[in-house]
mmCIF file of C-alpha atoms in Angstrom:
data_model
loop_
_atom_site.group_PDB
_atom_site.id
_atom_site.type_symbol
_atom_site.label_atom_id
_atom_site.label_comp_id
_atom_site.label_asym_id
_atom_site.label_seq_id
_atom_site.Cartn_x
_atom_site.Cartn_y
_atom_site.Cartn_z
ATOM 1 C CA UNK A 708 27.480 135.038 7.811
ATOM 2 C CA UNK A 709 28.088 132.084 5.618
ATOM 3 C CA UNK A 710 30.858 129.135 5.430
ATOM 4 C CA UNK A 711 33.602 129.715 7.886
ATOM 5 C CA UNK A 712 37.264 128.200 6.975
ATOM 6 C CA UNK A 713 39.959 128.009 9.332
ATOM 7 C CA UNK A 714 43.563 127.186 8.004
ATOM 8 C CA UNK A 715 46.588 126.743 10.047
ATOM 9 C CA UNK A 716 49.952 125.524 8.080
ATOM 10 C CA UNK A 717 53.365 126.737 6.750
ATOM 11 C CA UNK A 718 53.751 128.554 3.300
ATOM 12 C CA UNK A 719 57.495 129.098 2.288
ATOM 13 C CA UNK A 720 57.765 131.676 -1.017
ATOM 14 C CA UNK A 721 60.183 130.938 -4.280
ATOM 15 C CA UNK A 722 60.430 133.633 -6.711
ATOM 16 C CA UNK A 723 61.108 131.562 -10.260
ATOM 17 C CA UNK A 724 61.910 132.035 -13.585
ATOM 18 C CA UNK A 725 59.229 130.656 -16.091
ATOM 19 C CA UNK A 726 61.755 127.790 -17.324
ATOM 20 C CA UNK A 727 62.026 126.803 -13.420
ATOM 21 C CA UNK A 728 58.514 126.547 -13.387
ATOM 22 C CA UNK A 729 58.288 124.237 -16.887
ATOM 23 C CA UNK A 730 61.375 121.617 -14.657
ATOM 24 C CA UNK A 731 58.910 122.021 -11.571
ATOM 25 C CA UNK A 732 56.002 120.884 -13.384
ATOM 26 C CA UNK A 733 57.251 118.480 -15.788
ATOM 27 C CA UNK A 734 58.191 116.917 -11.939
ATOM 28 C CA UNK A 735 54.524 118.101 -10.283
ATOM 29 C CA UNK A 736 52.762 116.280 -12.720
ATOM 30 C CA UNK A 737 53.886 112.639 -11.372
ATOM 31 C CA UNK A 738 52.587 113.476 -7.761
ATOM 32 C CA UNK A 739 50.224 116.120 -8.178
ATOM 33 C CA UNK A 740 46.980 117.398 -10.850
ATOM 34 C CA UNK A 741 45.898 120.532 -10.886
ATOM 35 C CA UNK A 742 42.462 121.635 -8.450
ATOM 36 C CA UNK A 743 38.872 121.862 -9.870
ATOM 37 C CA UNK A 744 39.354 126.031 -10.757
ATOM 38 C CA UNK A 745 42.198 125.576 -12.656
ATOM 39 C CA UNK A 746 43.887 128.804 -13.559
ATOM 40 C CA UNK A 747 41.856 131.305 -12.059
ATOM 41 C CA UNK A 748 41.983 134.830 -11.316
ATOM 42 C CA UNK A 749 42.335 135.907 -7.620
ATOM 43 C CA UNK A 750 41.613 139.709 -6.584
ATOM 44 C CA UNK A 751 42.190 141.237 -3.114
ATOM 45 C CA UNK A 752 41.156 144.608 -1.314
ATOM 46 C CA UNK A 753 44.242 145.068 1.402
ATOM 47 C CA UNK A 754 42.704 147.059 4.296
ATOM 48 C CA UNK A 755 45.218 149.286 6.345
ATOM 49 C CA UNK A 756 45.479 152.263 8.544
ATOM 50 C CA UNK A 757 46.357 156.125 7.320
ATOM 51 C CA UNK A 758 49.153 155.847 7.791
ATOM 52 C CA UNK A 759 50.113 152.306 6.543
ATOM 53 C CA UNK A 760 50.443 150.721 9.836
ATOM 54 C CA UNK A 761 49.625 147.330 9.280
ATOM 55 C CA UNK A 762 52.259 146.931 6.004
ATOM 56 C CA UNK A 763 54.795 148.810 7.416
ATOM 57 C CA UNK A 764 55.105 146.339 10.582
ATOM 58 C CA UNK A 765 55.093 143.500 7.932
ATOM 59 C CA UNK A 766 58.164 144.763 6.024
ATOM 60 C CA UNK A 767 59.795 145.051 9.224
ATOM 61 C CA UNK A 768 59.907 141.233 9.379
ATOM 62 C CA UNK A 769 58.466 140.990 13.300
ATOM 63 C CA UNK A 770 58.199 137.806 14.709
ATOM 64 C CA UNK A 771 54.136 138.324 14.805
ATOM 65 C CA UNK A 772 52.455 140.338 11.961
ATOM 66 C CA UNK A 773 48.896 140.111 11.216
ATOM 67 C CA UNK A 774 47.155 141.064 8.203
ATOM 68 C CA UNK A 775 42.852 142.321 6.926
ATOM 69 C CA UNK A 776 41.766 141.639 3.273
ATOM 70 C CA UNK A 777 38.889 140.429 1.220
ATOM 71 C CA UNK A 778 39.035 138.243 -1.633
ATOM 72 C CA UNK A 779 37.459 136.945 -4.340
ATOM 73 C CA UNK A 780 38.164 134.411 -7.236
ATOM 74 C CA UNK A 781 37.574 136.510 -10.352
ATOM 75 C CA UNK A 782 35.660 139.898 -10.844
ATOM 76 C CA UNK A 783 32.700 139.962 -7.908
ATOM 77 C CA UNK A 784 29.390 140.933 -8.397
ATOM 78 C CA UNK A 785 27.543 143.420 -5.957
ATOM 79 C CA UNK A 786 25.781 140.501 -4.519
ATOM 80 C CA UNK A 787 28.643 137.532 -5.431
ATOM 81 C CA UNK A 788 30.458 135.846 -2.878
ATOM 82 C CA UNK A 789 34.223 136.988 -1.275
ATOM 83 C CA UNK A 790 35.607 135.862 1.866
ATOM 84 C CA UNK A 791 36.877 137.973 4.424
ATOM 85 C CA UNK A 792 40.125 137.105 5.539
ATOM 86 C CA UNK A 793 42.193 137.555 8.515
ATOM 87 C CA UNK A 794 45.824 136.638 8.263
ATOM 88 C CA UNK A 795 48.355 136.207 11.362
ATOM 89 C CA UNK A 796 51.868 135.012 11.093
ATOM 90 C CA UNK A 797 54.022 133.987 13.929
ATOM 91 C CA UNK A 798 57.147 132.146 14.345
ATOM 92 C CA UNK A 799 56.591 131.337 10.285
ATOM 93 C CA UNK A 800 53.418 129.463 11.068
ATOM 94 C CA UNK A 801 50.092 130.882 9.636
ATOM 95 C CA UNK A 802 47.189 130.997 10.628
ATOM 96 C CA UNK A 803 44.130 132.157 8.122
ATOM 97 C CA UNK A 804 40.530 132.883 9.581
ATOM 98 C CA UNK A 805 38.035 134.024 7.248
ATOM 99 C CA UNK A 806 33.940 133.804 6.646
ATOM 100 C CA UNK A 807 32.280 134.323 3.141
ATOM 101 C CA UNK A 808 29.085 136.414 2.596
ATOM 102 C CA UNK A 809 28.316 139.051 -0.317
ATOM 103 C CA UNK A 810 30.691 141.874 -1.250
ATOM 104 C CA UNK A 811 27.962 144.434 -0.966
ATOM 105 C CA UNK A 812 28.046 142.982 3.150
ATOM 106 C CA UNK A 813 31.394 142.972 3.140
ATOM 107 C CA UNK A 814 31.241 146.295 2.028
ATOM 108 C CA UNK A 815 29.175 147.515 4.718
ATOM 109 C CA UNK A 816 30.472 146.130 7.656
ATOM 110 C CA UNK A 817 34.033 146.806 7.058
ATOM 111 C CA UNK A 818 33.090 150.650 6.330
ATOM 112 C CA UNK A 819 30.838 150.855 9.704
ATOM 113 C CA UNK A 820 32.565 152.591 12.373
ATOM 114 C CA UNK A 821 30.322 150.840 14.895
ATOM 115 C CA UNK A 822 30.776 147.109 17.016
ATOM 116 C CA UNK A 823 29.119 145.488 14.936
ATOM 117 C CA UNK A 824 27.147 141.887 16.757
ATOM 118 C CA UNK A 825 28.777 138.568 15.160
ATOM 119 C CA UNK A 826 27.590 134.977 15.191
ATOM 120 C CA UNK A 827 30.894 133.465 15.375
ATOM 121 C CA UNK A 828 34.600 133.045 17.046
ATOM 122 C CA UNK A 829 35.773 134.327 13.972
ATOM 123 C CA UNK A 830 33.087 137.222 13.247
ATOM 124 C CA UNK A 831 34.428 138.190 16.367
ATOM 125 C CA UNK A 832 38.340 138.511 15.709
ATOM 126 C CA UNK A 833 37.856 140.131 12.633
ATOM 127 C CA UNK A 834 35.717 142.847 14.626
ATOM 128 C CA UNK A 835 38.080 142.789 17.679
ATOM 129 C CA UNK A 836 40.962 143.524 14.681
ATOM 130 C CA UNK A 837 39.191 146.568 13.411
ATOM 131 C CA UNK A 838 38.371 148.026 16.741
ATOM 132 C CA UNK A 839 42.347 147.413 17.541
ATOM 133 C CA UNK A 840 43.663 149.267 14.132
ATOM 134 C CA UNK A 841 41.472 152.056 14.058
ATOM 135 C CA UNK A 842 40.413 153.842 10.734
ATOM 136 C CA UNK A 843 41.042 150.698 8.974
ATOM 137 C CA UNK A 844 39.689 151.386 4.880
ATOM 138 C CA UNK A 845 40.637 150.161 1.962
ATOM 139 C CA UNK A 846 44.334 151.037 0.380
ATOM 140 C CA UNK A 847 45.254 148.443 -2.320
ATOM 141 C CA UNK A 848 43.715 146.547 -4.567
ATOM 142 C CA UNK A 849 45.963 143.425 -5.629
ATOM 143 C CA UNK A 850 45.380 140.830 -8.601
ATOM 144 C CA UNK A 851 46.785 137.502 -10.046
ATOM 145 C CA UNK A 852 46.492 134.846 -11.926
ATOM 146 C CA UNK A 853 46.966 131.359 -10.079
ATOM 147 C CA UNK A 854 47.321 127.910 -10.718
ATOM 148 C CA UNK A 855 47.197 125.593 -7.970
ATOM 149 C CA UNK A 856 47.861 121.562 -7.088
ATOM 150 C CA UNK A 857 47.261 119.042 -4.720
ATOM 151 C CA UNK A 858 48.720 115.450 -4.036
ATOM 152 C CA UNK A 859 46.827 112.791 -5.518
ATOM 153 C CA UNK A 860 46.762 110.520 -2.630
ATOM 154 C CA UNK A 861 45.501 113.461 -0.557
ATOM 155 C CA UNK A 862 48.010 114.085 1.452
ATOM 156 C CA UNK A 863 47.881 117.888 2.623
ATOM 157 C CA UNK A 864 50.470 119.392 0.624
ATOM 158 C CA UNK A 865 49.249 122.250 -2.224
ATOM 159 C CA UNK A 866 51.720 124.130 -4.460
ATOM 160 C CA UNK A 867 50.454 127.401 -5.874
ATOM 161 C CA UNK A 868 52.301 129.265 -8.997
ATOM 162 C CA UNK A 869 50.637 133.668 -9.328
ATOM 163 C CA UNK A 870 52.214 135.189 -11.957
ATOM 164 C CA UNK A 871 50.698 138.811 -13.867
ATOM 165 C CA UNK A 872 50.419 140.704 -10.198
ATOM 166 C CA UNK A 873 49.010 143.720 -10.076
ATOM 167 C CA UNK A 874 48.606 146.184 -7.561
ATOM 168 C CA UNK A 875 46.996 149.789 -7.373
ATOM 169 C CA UNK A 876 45.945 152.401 -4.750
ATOM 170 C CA UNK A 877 42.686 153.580 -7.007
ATOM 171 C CA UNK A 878 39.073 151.559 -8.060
ATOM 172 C CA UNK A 879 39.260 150.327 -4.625
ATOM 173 C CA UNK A 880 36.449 147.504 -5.541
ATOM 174 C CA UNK A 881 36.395 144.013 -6.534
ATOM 175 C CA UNK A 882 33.745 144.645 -8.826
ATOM 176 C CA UNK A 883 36.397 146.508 -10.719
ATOM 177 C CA UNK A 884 38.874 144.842 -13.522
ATOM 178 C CA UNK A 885 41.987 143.756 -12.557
ATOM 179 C CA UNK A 886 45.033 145.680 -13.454
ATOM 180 C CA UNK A 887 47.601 148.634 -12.215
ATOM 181 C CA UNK A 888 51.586 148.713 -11.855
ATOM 182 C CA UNK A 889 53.224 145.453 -12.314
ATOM 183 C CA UNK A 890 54.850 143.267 -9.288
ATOM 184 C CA UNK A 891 56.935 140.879 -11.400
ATOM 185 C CA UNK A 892 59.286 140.953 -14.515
ATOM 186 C CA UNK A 893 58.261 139.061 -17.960
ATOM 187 C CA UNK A 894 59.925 136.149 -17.112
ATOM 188 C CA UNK A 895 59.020 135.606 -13.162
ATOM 189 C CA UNK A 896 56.973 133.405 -11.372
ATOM 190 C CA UNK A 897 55.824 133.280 -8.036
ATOM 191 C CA UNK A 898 55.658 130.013 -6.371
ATOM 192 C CA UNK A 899 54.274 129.106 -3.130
ATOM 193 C CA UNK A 900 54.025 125.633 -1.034
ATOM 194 C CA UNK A 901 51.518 125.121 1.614
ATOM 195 C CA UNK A 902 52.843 122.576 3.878
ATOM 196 C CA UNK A 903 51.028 121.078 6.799
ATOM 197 C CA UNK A 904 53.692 118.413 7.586
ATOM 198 C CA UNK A 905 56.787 118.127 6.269
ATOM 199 C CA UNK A 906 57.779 118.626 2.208
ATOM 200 C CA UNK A 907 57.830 115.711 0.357
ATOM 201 C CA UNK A 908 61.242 114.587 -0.391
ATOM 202 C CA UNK A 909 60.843 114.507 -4.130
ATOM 203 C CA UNK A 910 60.309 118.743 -4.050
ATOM 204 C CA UNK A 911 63.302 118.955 -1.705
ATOM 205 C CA UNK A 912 65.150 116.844 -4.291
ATOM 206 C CA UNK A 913 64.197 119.489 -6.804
ATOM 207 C CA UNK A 914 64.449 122.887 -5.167
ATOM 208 C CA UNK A 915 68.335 121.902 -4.273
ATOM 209 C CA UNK A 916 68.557 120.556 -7.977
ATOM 210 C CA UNK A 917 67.980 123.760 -9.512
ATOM 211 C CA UNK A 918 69.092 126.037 -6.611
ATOM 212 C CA UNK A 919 65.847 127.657 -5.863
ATOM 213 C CA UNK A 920 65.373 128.976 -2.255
ATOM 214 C CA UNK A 921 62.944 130.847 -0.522
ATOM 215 C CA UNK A 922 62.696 134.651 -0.575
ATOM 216 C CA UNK A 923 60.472 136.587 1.709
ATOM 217 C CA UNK A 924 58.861 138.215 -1.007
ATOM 218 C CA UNK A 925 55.512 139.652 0.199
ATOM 219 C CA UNK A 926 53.448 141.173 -2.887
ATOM 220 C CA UNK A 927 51.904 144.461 -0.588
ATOM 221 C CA UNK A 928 54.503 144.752 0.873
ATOM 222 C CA UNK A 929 56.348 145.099 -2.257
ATOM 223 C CA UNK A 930 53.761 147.570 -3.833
ATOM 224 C CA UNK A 931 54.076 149.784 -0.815
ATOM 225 C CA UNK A 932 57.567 149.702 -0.485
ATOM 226 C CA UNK A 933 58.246 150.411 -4.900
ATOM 227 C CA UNK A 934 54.963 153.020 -5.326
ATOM 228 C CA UNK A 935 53.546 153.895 -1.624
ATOM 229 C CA UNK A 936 56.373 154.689 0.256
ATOM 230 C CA UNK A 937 58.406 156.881 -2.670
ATOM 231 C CA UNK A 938 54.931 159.465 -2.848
ATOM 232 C CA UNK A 939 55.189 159.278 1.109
ATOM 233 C CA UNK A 940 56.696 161.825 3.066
ATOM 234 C CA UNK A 941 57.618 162.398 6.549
ATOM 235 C CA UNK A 942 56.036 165.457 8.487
ATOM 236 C CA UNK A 943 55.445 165.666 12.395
ATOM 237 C CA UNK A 944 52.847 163.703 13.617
ATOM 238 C CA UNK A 945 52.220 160.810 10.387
ATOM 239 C CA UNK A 946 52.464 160.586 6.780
ATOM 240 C CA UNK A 947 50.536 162.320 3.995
ATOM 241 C CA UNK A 948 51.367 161.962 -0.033
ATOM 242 C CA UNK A 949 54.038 164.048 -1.151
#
């Protein structure tokens, strides 16, 4: 089942104008270089329940919440490689889980309805997940563009900047082109730290410089919440489209 990653660490969300982002970087830049992809291009297949189980918890702002995608930097290819990623949040500590094999595999096992026999601790969550939330499938397909850094003396702090987010509830394939209704204005960014330890005085400096504080901005969340949730409506026993 290919590479297995494990990440465990804090991520605190700024939403950010573009000239906030120029001051950031023009501060960045002294501390920090940009990693080996670049900007790149990061697509995502939410899965969720019928009737929107899994998002609808997350809005809710629990002190758990727990999350099934799989991603992949750029447009796959049948046989190119995505990662399969479980995401759990509690107490504002996350904790990411995934394995990498081909999206056609991917594919396939998230789609069986049968156990299906892992090789790993993690194989094994993601199965014990689906087995949990029942009639998991795919409902959103989310894209951005990201640019992401890391300290130069290797210290384990990363900042991440997405802007042009996308999200759509159709072409339910990351072998498809990015695209759909539009998560940000013009002129915002999204900007994310992933923090291990403790922020580096230097941002804190900055974020209190040019009054930027964190928002709890979550981008499905959002999409279900501005496009889902308005064609939604209520009838006895679940949900179906309006």
């Amino acid at each position: 089942m290919g590479d297995i990653n494990v990440f465990k660490r804090y991520e605190y969300k700024y939403l950010i104008t573009v000239r906030q982002k120029e001051k950031i970087l023009d501060e960045i830049f002294k501390y920090m270089k940009l990693d080996s992809y670049g900007r790149s291009a990061i697509c995502n297949i939410y899965y969720d329940t019928d009737d929107f189980r899994l998002v609808r918890n997350s809005i809710e702002k629990p002190l758990y919440k727990e999350k099934l995608r799989v991603r992949s930097y750029g447009k796959a290819k049948e046989n190119g490689k995505v990662f399969i990623e479980l995401k759990k949040k509690y107490e504002s500590v996350v904790y990411k889980r995934r394995l990498s094999m081909s999206n056609s595999a991917a594919e396939k096992w998230l789609a069986s309805s049968e156990y299906c026999q892992t090789d790993s601790q993690i194989g094994d969550e993601i199965e014990y997940f689906r087995h949990f939330y029942k009639g998991l499938k795919p409902q959103v397909f989310l894209s951005y563009e990201r640019e992401a850094y890391f300290m130069k003396d290797g210290s384990d702090f990363r900042v991440t900047f997405d802007d042009n987010i996308f999200a759509r509830s159709d072409r339910l394939s990351l072998t498809e082109d990015p695209g759909g209704y539009p998560l940000l204005e013009n002129d915002q960014v999204m900007m994310e730290l992933k923090i291990s330890a403790g922020m580096p005085i230097w941002m804190a400096s900055l974020l209190a410089e040019e009054k930027i504080f964190k928002t709890s901005f979550s981008k499905y969340g959002t999409y279900y919440q501005e496009v889902i949730y308005p064609k939604l409506s209520v009838i006895k026993g679940g949900y179906k489209y309006a």
